[in-house]
């Protein structure tokens, strides 16, 4: 069992002087983030391919035990017919992300809010997601944003494949609170700018308890503070990490 708490990306100008120390070299921001967080969701991969050397450099910048999740390309998920996306999935997985090695966490597959549940098409899509790439085991986290996915058939599809449904704590999208894999993937999107740590103490205590509950039974947990008051997300992640560390 391992718990990884972090943020989306590591390059964001308002974090300079709030999360990163003043005048900290930009080329060393990932190194700094790796020393203060335990995970990062790479979002740039959603918009375009990266070089294998970039993944290798990112892996070398963070300590043992750190994990990156990788957001899948929009060309894989923003499709009318999902099960026809084999070529796009292959291109995404083959771009060199396995250069992350043991720093690779789950692949995050996010669908648009307009995408509705079609069992046959979705099952065909899930069947395209491999268990490994270049000999490296893969885990898959599926984020859906339409109410039609509150369907036992969708949950059954994920459980049969040991794929996690993303727990999305959001004001905009439905939250499907189901454990469908041997790991949990959560994205928290309610941080508030007027609160120095993004979430107040009571909320952070509640999230720490939720994480411990998720981790019971040797389930790995990946939790990222995304959106909301983005400037506060590193502080929220650090505050939650501290609570989990202090509780043993």
PDB file of C-alpha atoms in Angstrom:
ATOM      1  CA  UNK A   1       0.000   0.000   0.000  1.00  0.00           C
ATOM      2  CA  UNK A   2       1.231   3.490  -0.851  1.00  0.00           C
ATOM      3  CA  UNK A   3      -0.369   6.927  -0.774  1.00  0.00           C
ATOM      4  CA  UNK A   4       0.538   9.659  -3.254  1.00  0.00           C
ATOM      5  CA  UNK A   5      -0.739  13.201  -2.764  1.00  0.00           C
ATOM      6  CA  UNK A   6      -0.038  16.015  -5.189  1.00  0.00           C
ATOM      7  CA  UNK A   7      -1.165  18.536  -7.781  1.00  0.00           C
ATOM      8  CA  UNK A   8      -1.775  18.860 -11.499  1.00  0.00           C
ATOM      9  CA  UNK A   9       1.417  19.842 -13.291  1.00  0.00           C
ATOM     10  CA  UNK A  10       4.253  21.810 -11.738  1.00  0.00           C
ATOM     11  CA  UNK A  11       4.590  24.892 -13.954  1.00  0.00           C
ATOM     12  CA  UNK A  12       2.221  27.692 -12.924  1.00  0.00           C
ATOM     13  CA  UNK A  13       3.348  31.296 -12.532  1.00  0.00           C
ATOM     14  CA  UNK A  14       1.289  32.095  -9.384  1.00  0.00           C
ATOM     15  CA  UNK A  15       3.097  29.258  -7.560  1.00  0.00           C
ATOM     16  CA  UNK A  16       6.342  31.234  -7.857  1.00  0.00           C
ATOM     17  CA  UNK A  17       6.721  32.950  -4.537  1.00  0.00           C
ATOM     18  CA  UNK A  18       3.816  31.042  -2.950  1.00  0.00           C
ATOM     19  CA  UNK A  19       4.852  27.396  -3.381  1.00  0.00           C
ATOM     20  CA  UNK A  20       8.264  27.821  -4.946  1.00  0.00           C
ATOM     21  CA  UNK A  21      10.646  30.130  -3.064  1.00  0.00           C
ATOM     22  CA  UNK A  22      11.276  33.559  -4.579  1.00  0.00           C
ATOM     23  CA  UNK A  23      13.852  33.447  -7.392  1.00  0.00           C
ATOM     24  CA  UNK A  24      13.890  29.651  -7.371  1.00  0.00           C
ATOM     25  CA  UNK A  25      15.225  28.480 -10.781  1.00  0.00           C
ATOM     26  CA  UNK A  26      12.339  27.487 -13.024  1.00  0.00           C
ATOM     27  CA  UNK A  27      14.268  24.548 -14.437  1.00  0.00           C
ATOM     28  CA  UNK A  28      14.416  23.085 -10.922  1.00  0.00           C
ATOM     29  CA  UNK A  29      10.736  23.512 -10.053  1.00  0.00           C
ATOM     30  CA  UNK A  30       9.941  19.829 -10.572  1.00  0.00           C
ATOM     31  CA  UNK A  31      12.840  18.870  -8.328  1.00  0.00           C
ATOM     32  CA  UNK A  32      11.439  21.151  -5.613  1.00  0.00           C
ATOM     33  CA  UNK A  33       7.905  19.799  -6.083  1.00  0.00           C
ATOM     34  CA  UNK A  34       9.253  16.262  -5.803  1.00  0.00           C
ATOM     35  CA  UNK A  35      10.790  17.099  -2.425  1.00  0.00           C
ATOM     36  CA  UNK A  36       7.528  18.483  -0.992  1.00  0.00           C
ATOM     37  CA  UNK A  37       4.836  16.344  -2.633  1.00  0.00           C
ATOM     38  CA  UNK A  38       4.486  12.633  -3.331  1.00  0.00           C
ATOM     39  CA  UNK A  39       2.759  12.746  -6.708  1.00  0.00           C
ATOM     40  CA  UNK A  40       1.968  14.881  -9.744  1.00  0.00           C
ATOM     41  CA  UNK A  41      -0.613  14.458 -12.482  1.00  0.00           C
ATOM     42  CA  UNK A  42       1.039  15.259 -15.828  1.00  0.00           C
ATOM     43  CA  UNK A  43      -1.566  17.174 -17.820  1.00  0.00           C
ATOM     44  CA  UNK A  44       0.444  18.305 -20.863  1.00  0.00           C
ATOM     45  CA  UNK A  45       0.088  14.838 -22.379  1.00  0.00           C
ATOM     46  CA  UNK A  46      -3.640  15.512 -22.806  1.00  0.00           C
ATOM     47  CA  UNK A  47      -2.890  18.207 -25.369  1.00  0.00           C
ATOM     48  CA  UNK A  48       0.106  16.777 -27.215  1.00  0.00           C
ATOM     49  CA  UNK A  49       2.864  14.181 -27.303  1.00  0.00           C
ATOM     50  CA  UNK A  50       6.059  14.515 -25.285  1.00  0.00           C
ATOM     51  CA  UNK A  51       9.546  13.282 -26.038  1.00  0.00           C
ATOM     52  CA  UNK A  52      10.900  10.121 -24.384  1.00  0.00           C
ATOM     53  CA  UNK A  53      13.801  12.215 -23.080  1.00  0.00           C
ATOM     54  CA  UNK A  54      11.341  14.473 -21.265  1.00  0.00           C
ATOM     55  CA  UNK A  55       9.786  11.560 -19.400  1.00  0.00           C
ATOM     56  CA  UNK A  56      13.250  10.260 -18.502  1.00  0.00           C
ATOM     57  CA  UNK A  57      14.323  13.684 -17.214  1.00  0.00           C
ATOM     58  CA  UNK A  58      11.156  14.041 -15.156  1.00  0.00           C
ATOM     59  CA  UNK A  59      11.728  10.647 -13.561  1.00  0.00           C
ATOM     60  CA  UNK A  60      15.296  11.604 -12.684  1.00  0.00           C
ATOM     61  CA  UNK A  61      14.119  14.836 -11.019  1.00  0.00           C
ATOM     62  CA  UNK A  62      12.016  13.214  -8.288  1.00  0.00           C
ATOM     63  CA  UNK A  63      12.928  10.883  -5.404  1.00  0.00           C
ATOM     64  CA  UNK A  64      12.243   7.187  -4.973  1.00  0.00           C
ATOM     65  CA  UNK A  65       8.629   6.561  -4.072  1.00  0.00           C
ATOM     66  CA  UNK A  66       7.298   9.544  -6.030  1.00  0.00           C
ATOM     67  CA  UNK A  67       4.645   8.800  -8.663  1.00  0.00           C
ATOM     68  CA  UNK A  68       3.462  10.575 -11.790  1.00  0.00           C
ATOM     69  CA  UNK A  69       0.052   9.904 -13.225  1.00  0.00           C
ATOM     70  CA  UNK A  70      -0.208  10.638 -16.943  1.00  0.00           C
ATOM     71  CA  UNK A  71      -3.310  12.174 -18.487  1.00  0.00           C
ATOM     72  CA  UNK A  72      -4.244  10.414 -21.714  1.00  0.00           C
ATOM     73  CA  UNK A  73      -4.465  12.264 -25.003  1.00  0.00           C
ATOM     74  CA  UNK A  74      -7.778  13.925 -25.814  1.00  0.00           C
ATOM     75  CA  UNK A  75      -7.592  12.223 -29.213  1.00  0.00           C
ATOM     76  CA  UNK A  76      -8.181   8.922 -27.410  1.00  0.00           C
ATOM     77  CA  UNK A  77     -11.209   9.963 -25.380  1.00  0.00           C
ATOM     78  CA  UNK A  78     -12.927  12.765 -27.326  1.00  0.00           C
ATOM     79  CA  UNK A  79     -14.292  10.462 -30.000  1.00  0.00           C
ATOM     80  CA  UNK A  80     -17.782   9.637 -31.250  1.00  0.00           C
ATOM     81  CA  UNK A  81     -16.933   5.918 -31.374  1.00  0.00           C
ATOM     82  CA  UNK A  82     -14.504   5.060 -28.611  1.00  0.00           C
ATOM     83  CA  UNK A  83     -13.790   1.489 -29.635  1.00  0.00           C
ATOM     84  CA  UNK A  84     -12.342   2.759 -32.942  1.00  0.00           C
ATOM     85  CA  UNK A  85      -9.524   4.539 -31.130  1.00  0.00           C
ATOM     86  CA  UNK A  86      -6.846   1.819 -31.190  1.00  0.00           C
ATOM     87  CA  UNK A  87      -4.415   3.861 -33.290  1.00  0.00           C
ATOM     88  CA  UNK A  88      -4.686   6.927 -31.048  1.00  0.00           C
ATOM     89  CA  UNK A  89      -4.271   4.823 -27.901  1.00  0.00           C
ATOM     90  CA  UNK A  90      -1.233   3.116 -29.374  1.00  0.00           C
ATOM     91  CA  UNK A  91       0.339   6.433 -30.314  1.00  0.00           C
ATOM     92  CA  UNK A  92      -0.259   7.856 -26.841  1.00  0.00           C
ATOM     93  CA  UNK A  93       1.117   4.849 -24.987  1.00  0.00           C
ATOM     94  CA  UNK A  94       4.054   4.546 -27.374  1.00  0.00           C
ATOM     95  CA  UNK A  95       5.335   8.105 -27.034  1.00  0.00           C
ATOM     96  CA  UNK A  96       7.860   7.159 -24.335  1.00  0.00           C
ATOM     97  CA  UNK A  97       5.947   7.487 -21.059  1.00  0.00           C
ATOM     98  CA  UNK A  98       7.453   4.188 -19.901  1.00  0.00           C
ATOM     99  CA  UNK A  99      10.700   6.141 -19.494  1.00  0.00           C
ATOM    100  CA  UNK A 100       9.156   7.144 -16.168  1.00  0.00           C
ATOM    101  CA  UNK A 101       9.945   3.600 -15.008  1.00  0.00           C
ATOM    102  CA  UNK A 102       8.965   2.941 -11.406  1.00  0.00           C
ATOM    103  CA  UNK A 103       7.818   6.562 -11.087  1.00  0.00           C
ATOM    104  CA  UNK A 104       4.847   5.808 -13.356  1.00  0.00           C
ATOM    105  CA  UNK A 105       1.496   5.778 -11.618  1.00  0.00           C
ATOM    106  CA  UNK A 106      -1.924   5.345 -13.254  1.00  0.00           C
ATOM    107  CA  UNK A 107      -2.926   6.518 -16.705  1.00  0.00           C
ATOM    108  CA  UNK A 108      -5.805   8.987 -16.325  1.00  0.00           C
ATOM    109  CA  UNK A 109      -8.472   8.751 -19.060  1.00  0.00           C
ATOM    110  CA  UNK A 110     -10.852  11.717 -18.895  1.00  0.00           C
ATOM    111  CA  UNK A 111     -14.073  11.984 -20.896  1.00  0.00           C
ATOM    112  CA  UNK A 112     -16.047  15.088 -21.799  1.00  0.00           C
ATOM    113  CA  UNK A 113     -19.232  15.946 -19.925  1.00  0.00           C
ATOM    114  CA  UNK A 114     -21.217  15.337 -23.110  1.00  0.00           C
ATOM    115  CA  UNK A 115     -20.044  11.726 -23.434  1.00  0.00           C
ATOM    116  CA  UNK A 116     -22.825   9.364 -22.404  1.00  0.00           C
ATOM    117  CA  UNK A 117     -22.563   5.738 -21.386  1.00  0.00           C
ATOM    118  CA  UNK A 118     -22.907   3.199 -24.182  1.00  0.00           C
ATOM    119  CA  UNK A 119     -22.043  -0.195 -22.748  1.00  0.00           C
ATOM    120  CA  UNK A 120     -20.846  -1.905 -25.906  1.00  0.00           C
ATOM    121  CA  UNK A 121     -18.770   1.027 -27.115  1.00  0.00           C
ATOM    122  CA  UNK A 122     -17.258   1.625 -23.695  1.00  0.00           C
ATOM    123  CA  UNK A 123     -16.462  -2.043 -23.198  1.00  0.00           C
ATOM    124  CA  UNK A 124     -14.733  -2.042 -26.573  1.00  0.00           C
ATOM    125  CA  UNK A 125     -12.697   0.989 -25.557  1.00  0.00           C
ATOM    126  CA  UNK A 126     -11.633  -0.529 -22.236  1.00  0.00           C
ATOM    127  CA  UNK A 127     -10.543  -3.675 -24.048  1.00  0.00           C
ATOM    128  CA  UNK A 128      -8.055  -1.519 -25.995  1.00  0.00           C
ATOM    129  CA  UNK A 129      -6.238  -0.473 -22.802  1.00  0.00           C
ATOM    130  CA  UNK A 130      -3.323  -2.861 -22.222  1.00  0.00           C
ATOM    131  CA  UNK A 131      -2.092  -4.258 -18.931  1.00  0.00           C
ATOM    132  CA  UNK A 132       1.490  -3.314 -19.806  1.00  0.00           C
ATOM    133  CA  UNK A 133       3.593  -1.257 -22.192  1.00  0.00           C
ATOM    134  CA  UNK A 134       7.197  -2.086 -23.063  1.00  0.00           C
ATOM    135  CA  UNK A 135       7.157  -4.611 -20.223  1.00  0.00           C
ATOM    136  CA  UNK A 136       6.015  -2.027 -17.640  1.00  0.00           C
ATOM    137  CA  UNK A 137       2.708  -2.754 -15.851  1.00  0.00           C
ATOM    138  CA  UNK A 138      -0.035  -0.182 -16.430  1.00  0.00           C
ATOM    139  CA  UNK A 139      -2.941   0.934 -14.279  1.00  0.00           C
ATOM    140  CA  UNK A 140      -5.920   2.805 -15.691  1.00  0.00           C
ATOM    141  CA  UNK A 141      -8.168   5.385 -14.001  1.00  0.00           C
ATOM    142  CA  UNK A 142     -11.369   6.338 -15.822  1.00  0.00           C
ATOM    143  CA  UNK A 143     -12.950   9.770 -15.278  1.00  0.00           C
ATOM    144  CA  UNK A 144     -16.476  10.197 -16.633  1.00  0.00           C
ATOM    145  CA  UNK A 145     -18.546  13.363 -16.399  1.00  0.00           C
ATOM    146  CA  UNK A 146     -22.091  12.409 -17.390  1.00  0.00           C
ATOM    147  CA  UNK A 147     -24.856  11.156 -15.111  1.00  0.00           C
ATOM    148  CA  UNK A 148     -25.563   8.210 -17.428  1.00  0.00           C
ATOM    149  CA  UNK A 149     -22.465   6.501 -16.001  1.00  0.00           C
ATOM    150  CA  UNK A 150     -24.272   5.958 -12.704  1.00  0.00           C
ATOM    151  CA  UNK A 151     -25.054   2.540 -14.085  1.00  0.00           C
ATOM    152  CA  UNK A 152     -24.146  -0.798 -12.472  1.00  0.00           C
ATOM    153  CA  UNK A 153     -23.057  -2.014 -15.908  1.00  0.00           C
ATOM    154  CA  UNK A 154     -20.340   0.642 -16.034  1.00  0.00           C
ATOM    155  CA  UNK A 155     -19.076  -0.302 -12.577  1.00  0.00           C
ATOM    156  CA  UNK A 156     -19.064  -3.975 -13.547  1.00  0.00           C
ATOM    157  CA  UNK A 157     -16.962  -3.215 -16.644  1.00  0.00           C
ATOM    158  CA  UNK A 158     -14.314  -1.500 -14.541  1.00  0.00           C
ATOM    159  CA  UNK A 159     -14.259  -4.119 -11.782  1.00  0.00           C
ATOM    160  CA  UNK A 160     -13.805  -6.898 -14.322  1.00  0.00           C
ATOM    161  CA  UNK A 161     -10.677  -5.133 -15.600  1.00  0.00           C
ATOM    162  CA  UNK A 162      -9.293  -3.801 -12.282  1.00  0.00           C
ATOM    163  CA  UNK A 163      -9.679  -0.207 -13.503  1.00  0.00           C
ATOM    164  CA  UNK A 164     -10.523   2.626 -11.113  1.00  0.00           C
ATOM    165  CA  UNK A 165     -13.399   5.025 -11.546  1.00  0.00           C
ATOM    166  CA  UNK A 166     -12.060   8.471 -10.657  1.00  0.00           C
ATOM    167  CA  UNK A 167     -13.539  10.019  -7.517  1.00  0.00           C
ATOM    168  CA  UNK A 168     -14.163  13.586  -8.725  1.00  0.00           C
ATOM    169  CA  UNK A 169     -14.972  16.027  -5.928  1.00  0.00           C
ATOM    170  CA  UNK A 170     -16.415  18.839  -8.017  1.00  0.00           C
ATOM    171  CA  UNK A 171     -19.240  21.365  -8.153  1.00  0.00           C
ATOM    172  CA  UNK A 172     -19.700  20.689 -11.871  1.00  0.00           C
ATOM    173  CA  UNK A 173     -19.524  16.948 -12.442  1.00  0.00           C
ATOM    174  CA  UNK A 174     -21.043  13.828 -10.858  1.00  0.00           C
ATOM    175  CA  UNK A 175     -19.043  12.004  -8.218  1.00  0.00           C
ATOM    176  CA  UNK A 176     -19.145   8.213  -8.523  1.00  0.00           C
ATOM    177  CA  UNK A 177     -18.012   6.824  -5.184  1.00  0.00           C
ATOM    178  CA  UNK A 178     -17.202   3.210  -6.013  1.00  0.00           C
ATOM    179  CA  UNK A 179     -14.094   1.100  -5.452  1.00  0.00           C
ATOM    180  CA  UNK A 180     -13.522  -0.820  -8.671  1.00  0.00           C
ATOM    181  CA  UNK A 181      -9.778  -1.579  -8.537  1.00  0.00           C
ATOM    182  CA  UNK A 182      -6.864  -2.304  -6.229  1.00  0.00           C
ATOM    183  CA  UNK A 183      -6.167   1.441  -6.121  1.00  0.00           C
ATOM    184  CA  UNK A 184      -8.149   4.651  -5.651  1.00  0.00           C
ATOM    185  CA  UNK A 185      -7.764   7.745  -7.822  1.00  0.00           C
ATOM    186  CA  UNK A 186      -9.256  11.014  -6.564  1.00  0.00           C
ATOM    187  CA  UNK A 187      -9.281  14.556  -7.959  1.00  0.00           C
ATOM    188  CA  UNK A 188     -10.261  17.314  -5.516  1.00  0.00           C
ATOM    189  CA  UNK A 189     -11.520  20.536  -7.103  1.00  0.00           C
ATOM    190  CA  UNK A 190     -12.928  22.711  -4.315  1.00  0.00           C
ATOM    191  CA  UNK A 191      -9.906  24.608  -2.956  1.00  0.00           C
ATOM    192  CA  UNK A 192     -10.661  28.200  -1.890  1.00  0.00           C
ATOM    193  CA  UNK A 193      -8.320  31.146  -2.335  1.00  0.00           C
ATOM    194  CA  UNK A 194      -9.314  32.822   0.930  1.00  0.00           C
ATOM    195  CA  UNK A 195      -8.060  29.760   2.856  1.00  0.00           C
ATOM    196  CA  UNK A 196      -4.259  29.624   3.030  1.00  0.00           C
ATOM    197  CA  UNK A 197      -4.247  25.839   2.754  1.00  0.00           C
ATOM    198  CA  UNK A 198      -7.044  25.746   0.183  1.00  0.00           C
ATOM    199  CA  UNK A 199      -9.241  23.674   2.493  1.00  0.00           C
ATOM    200  CA  UNK A 200      -9.885  24.492   6.133  1.00  0.00           C
ATOM    201  CA  UNK A 201      -8.589  22.296   8.929  1.00  0.00           C
ATOM    202  CA  UNK A 202     -11.849  20.393   9.376  1.00  0.00           C
ATOM    203  CA  UNK A 203     -12.058  19.555   5.679  1.00  0.00           C
ATOM    204  CA  UNK A 204      -8.424  18.422   5.595  1.00  0.00           C
ATOM    205  CA  UNK A 205      -9.037  16.219   8.638  1.00  0.00           C
ATOM    206  CA  UNK A 206     -12.001  14.643   6.847  1.00  0.00           C
ATOM    207  CA  UNK A 207      -9.950  14.019   3.701  1.00  0.00           C
ATOM    208  CA  UNK A 208      -7.161  12.466   5.752  1.00  0.00           C
ATOM    209  CA  UNK A 209      -9.681  10.053   7.249  1.00  0.00           C
ATOM    210  CA  UNK A 210     -11.097   9.295   3.803  1.00  0.00           C
ATOM    211  CA  UNK A 211      -7.626   8.554   2.437  1.00  0.00           C
ATOM    212  CA  UNK A 212      -6.845   6.233   5.356  1.00  0.00           C
ATOM    213  CA  UNK A 213     -10.147   4.421   4.760  1.00  0.00           C
ATOM    214  CA  UNK A 214      -9.370   4.056   1.056  1.00  0.00           C
ATOM    215  CA  UNK A 215      -5.903   2.714   1.859  1.00  0.00           C
ATOM    216  CA  UNK A 216      -7.243   0.052   4.208  1.00  0.00           C
ATOM    217  CA  UNK A 217      -6.647  -3.429   2.886  1.00  0.00           C
ATOM    218  CA  UNK A 218      -3.457  -2.512   1.053  1.00  0.00           C
ATOM    219  CA  UNK A 219      -5.158  -0.343  -1.583  1.00  0.00           C
ATOM    220  CA  UNK A 220      -2.881   2.280  -3.158  1.00  0.00           C
ATOM    221  CA  UNK A 221      -4.243   5.830  -3.218  1.00  0.00           C
ATOM    222  CA  UNK A 222      -3.527   8.629  -5.685  1.00  0.00           C
ATOM    223  CA  UNK A 223      -5.072  11.995  -4.797  1.00  0.00           C
ATOM    224  CA  UNK A 224      -4.523  15.236  -6.669  1.00  0.00           C
ATOM    225  CA  UNK A 225      -5.694  18.755  -5.908  1.00  0.00           C
ATOM    226  CA  UNK A 226      -6.890  20.039  -9.279  1.00  0.00           C
ATOM    227  CA  UNK A 227      -8.580  23.296 -10.322  1.00  0.00           C
ATOM    228  CA  UNK A 228     -10.537  25.252  -7.722  1.00  0.00           C
ATOM    229  CA  UNK A 229      -8.250  27.991  -6.410  1.00  0.00           C
ATOM    230  CA  UNK A 230      -5.226  26.548  -8.184  1.00  0.00           C
ATOM    231  CA  UNK A 231      -2.773  28.837  -6.400  1.00  0.00           C
ATOM    232  CA  UNK A 232      -3.673  27.099  -3.115  1.00  0.00           C
ATOM    233  CA  UNK A 233      -3.414  23.510  -4.318  1.00  0.00           C
ATOM    234  CA  UNK A 234       0.255  22.893  -3.385  1.00  0.00           C
ATOM    235  CA  UNK A 235      -0.454  24.107   0.144  1.00  0.00           C
ATOM    236  CA  UNK A 236      -3.514  21.859   0.349  1.00  0.00           C
ATOM    237  CA  UNK A 237      -1.481  18.859  -0.788  1.00  0.00           C
ATOM    238  CA  UNK A 238       1.285  19.560   1.721  1.00  0.00           C
ATOM    239  CA  UNK A 239      -1.229  20.002   4.546  1.00  0.00           C
ATOM    240  CA  UNK A 240      -2.864  16.675   3.740  1.00  0.00           C
ATOM    241  CA  UNK A 241       0.504  14.925   3.474  1.00  0.00           C
ATOM    242  CA  UNK A 242       1.419  16.295   6.921  1.00  0.00           C
ATOM    243  CA  UNK A 243      -1.809  15.005   8.453  1.00  0.00           C
ATOM    244  CA  UNK A 244      -1.301  11.533   7.031  1.00  0.00           C
ATOM    245  CA  UNK A 245       2.325  11.471   8.171  1.00  0.00           C
ATOM    246  CA  UNK A 246       1.482  12.646  11.679  1.00  0.00           C
ATOM    247  CA  UNK A 247      -1.259  10.038  12.019  1.00  0.00           C
ATOM    248  CA  UNK A 248       1.253   7.297  11.337  1.00  0.00           C
TER     249      UNK A 248
END
